[in-house]
């Protein structure tokens, strides 16, 4: 792998190796830019992944100090784990399952489509959906998404058979096993899935797309890229002209280093990205970089979610096969007649016994709980993934009391459900219950949100610097060579699982950066 | 945790009280004492990590022991009633969470409840039943050819089928025909 010196001032420094950062890195390196990637977590080879929920959770998860506050159920059920992020090369993609719906056009224009909603900070995205379309297609190709461009659909596993039959019987039309970013057949040098049921444990087989098995090795092969794992960014520095000129980070020995930079892109996810920008407060940016208009960390979104479980007279064995290869899109529309704005997807979810007993009724116990545990092999489940509304008070801030292992202020994640979120979740719960009952469920029950991998909106994109943190290219307002390259930039969250859109935005951003360099702009 | 995982045992009276509480928290007639004993031992090891937690567990177990007489001999109803009256307290919260965590991570429990655990070394389920569900028809796996409604209500025929099913679901719930949590 190429090596760059700390005082090499002509490199692009990218913080974070998840889908956003890795896609940008490969784009820039292939265009001839020199790229240094700082990743807080370790390099873990896929063959060292472990098909055990507890062991893999400890191996792959971001477990630094965090605090959930607010009215959401996470603050009650999992106060130290508001979100479930990866902490290794590949980022949260190591944990994701792989559904890749695109945004709908109107979801880029929610303020116009939904109108004014009290308490919500809705805004239209400052980009044209048509411009993103080719980047969506390219992202699907990069991930090898099933059901697209002749790639075969994922076959139906047991969970999907329950889910899709239920959907059909309640009258839904738009159910399918994807699009899903795991190989059905060999693609891009990676094999087809063996349906082992451990997507969220990294995927030993490498059938699931992650940057660890795709963009990162490809970037290394360009000889224009250096990956530095176990390098935790703590501050972005600015020069006298107000341009980003370096990133300070703690290496694996806890030694503070500084990599000089020609440009900096932050892709640490919607919790760590605003934290780093807040920690980088300096003269002229006293409230943090990009925070002149007080939007940094605000408008945190994490999707309106919940799980419905159904228990059947016959066996399901949900642990077999891909963990989320099933989606119903009929309710993803915006239809105010349902009593709320925006839409939601219903998606299959399968859990091993440890996760099932953790999440199916957080805090539950007693004979009624164990009766449901006894029915584990006869259980199917569906996860709700709906658009939650941005609210300025839902925000990531620096804790005044809690610090991480490096002694830095930990992120505090505050979230209150909007009434629209509550109405949507209630509607979705009822629909899944109807689906499961329609195929013979003897019992159905609802479970609250789990720590989310979908973390969005805390560096929102806006045309006007007064309305957000980054411009339509993801460039931080007020710092011309500082970019955000992850889900933090989402102006609104849409109903779709976000990874595909994060990648599409990064590829587009990469092209803009390369074009500007070629024009001689710096 | 594996069956032979070493863990520091709790002192006798505390351990027997915690064992009785563990069985009352997560009662499975099919499970022998072994998994509960291992969960209690692992809980004790977790508590041993901090003096505060050790004291919390010792005091809570002593209180439960005093209230229940011989906890092992107390009726299931008495143990459950004691737990219900102590919900929300730190001792209950710690013991419940740790017992749930360890009990359902026990290989003997997995076996008895039908969870096989890792499958990679066996070739996953690709040729071992990932798609076996004989009691329902084969569903379509590709996306529908019909246009997806993105704005506004569904086609009336779809909407009526969906709302009828929803109403039936609500009716079933409201009659109490099925317990829901």
Tab-separated table of N, CA and C in Angstrom, chain A residues 51-54 198 352-354 376, chain B residues 1 31 102-118:
chain	number	residue	atom	x	y	z
A	51	UNK	N	-19.565	-16.086	13.436
A	51	UNK	CA	-21.012	-16.272	13.320
A	51	UNK	C	-21.616	-16.551	14.688
A	52	UNK	N	-21.581	-15.518	15.507
A	52	UNK	CA	-22.153	-15.577	16.852
A	52	UNK	C	-22.557	-14.143	17.182
A	53	UNK	N	-23.850	-13.954	17.470
A	53	UNK	CA	-24.348	-12.579	17.609
A	53	UNK	C	-23.621	-11.797	18.699
A	54	UNK	N	-23.372	-12.429	19.817
A	54	UNK	CA	-22.763	-11.708	20.941
A	54	UNK	C	-21.292	-11.402	20.678
A	198	UNK	N	-26.027	-14.839	8.801
A	198	UNK	CA	-25.217	-13.966	9.660
A	198	UNK	C	-24.730	-12.727	8.914
A	352	UNK	N	-31.156	-14.297	15.570
A	352	UNK	CA	-30.802	-15.478	16.337
A	352	UNK	C	-31.422	-15.382	17.722
A	353	UNK	N	-31.329	-16.453	18.486
A	353	UNK	CA	-31.972	-16.459	19.795
A	353	UNK	C	-31.473	-15.357	20.732
A	354	UNK	N	-30.168	-15.063	20.767
A	354	UNK	CA	-29.744	-13.974	21.666
A	354	UNK	C	-30.373	-12.621	21.305
A	376	UNK	N	-39.847	-19.792	19.550
A	376	UNK	CA	-38.862	-19.121	18.696
A	376	UNK	C	-38.828	-19.687	17.270
B	1	UNK	N	-22.475	-18.373	26.206
B	1	UNK	CA	-21.299	-18.955	26.857
B	1	UNK	C	-21.373	-20.476	26.795
B	31	UNK	N	-36.125	-26.705	30.749
B	31	UNK	CA	-34.707	-26.470	31.045
B	31	UNK	C	-34.329	-27.056	32.403
B	102	UNK	N	-27.333	-13.930	29.703
B	102	UNK	CA	-26.517	-15.147	29.778
B	102	UNK	C	-27.322	-16.417	29.503
B	103	UNK	N	-28.556	-16.457	30.003
B	103	UNK	CA	-29.349	-17.683	29.832
B	103	UNK	C	-29.552	-17.994	28.352
B	104	UNK	N	-29.870	-16.969	27.577
B	104	UNK	CA	-30.178	-17.217	26.161
B	104	UNK	C	-28.935	-17.190	25.279
B	105	UNK	N	-27.785	-17.154	25.929
B	105	UNK	CA	-26.538	-17.305	25.188
B	105	UNK	C	-25.890	-18.650	25.523
B	106	UNK	N	-26.654	-19.522	26.121
B	106	UNK	CA	-26.147	-20.811	26.604
B	106	UNK	C	-26.437	-21.887	25.557
B	107	UNK	N	-25.412	-22.625	25.171
B	107	UNK	CA	-25.582	-23.600	24.074
B	107	UNK	C	-26.620	-24.668	24.391
B	108	UNK	N	-26.727	-25.066	25.652
B	108	UNK	CA	-27.736	-26.074	25.998
B	108	UNK	C	-29.141	-25.491	25.819
B	109	UNK	N	-29.291	-24.206	26.145
B	109	UNK	CA	-30.587	-23.542	25.953
B	109	UNK	C	-30.896	-23.440	24.457
B	110	UNK	N	-29.899	-23.073	23.671
B	110	UNK	CA	-30.104	-23.000	22.212
B	110	UNK	C	-30.629	-24.334	21.697
B	111	UNK	N	-29.983	-25.401	22.150
B	111	UNK	CA	-30.346	-26.727	21.659
B	111	UNK	C	-31.783	-27.065	22.043
B	112	UNK	N	-32.133	-26.793	23.286
B	112	UNK	CA	-33.473	-27.151	23.745
B	112	UNK	C	-34.548	-26.295	23.081
B	113	UNK	N	-34.189	-25.054	22.708
B	113	UNK	CA	-35.182	-24.180	22.078
B	113	UNK	C	-35.122	-24.230	20.556
B	114	UNK	N	-34.169	-24.971	20.013
B	114	UNK	CA	-34.139	-25.179	18.562
B	114	UNK	C	-33.356	-24.155	17.769
B	115	UNK	N	-32.472	-23.419	18.431
B	115	UNK	CA	-31.614	-22.473	17.695
B	115	UNK	C	-30.260	-23.119	17.447
B	116	UNK	N	-29.884	-23.356	16.184
B	116	UNK	CA	-28.651	-24.102	15.929
B	116	UNK	C	-27.372	-23.272	16.007
B	117	UNK	N	-27.466	-21.943	16.017
B	117	UNK	CA	-26.247	-21.143	16.071
B	117	UNK	C	-25.536	-21.093	14.734
B	118	UNK	N	-24.194	-21.077	14.756
B	118	UNK	CA	-23.458	-20.881	13.500
B	118	UNK	C	-23.734	-21.964	12.472
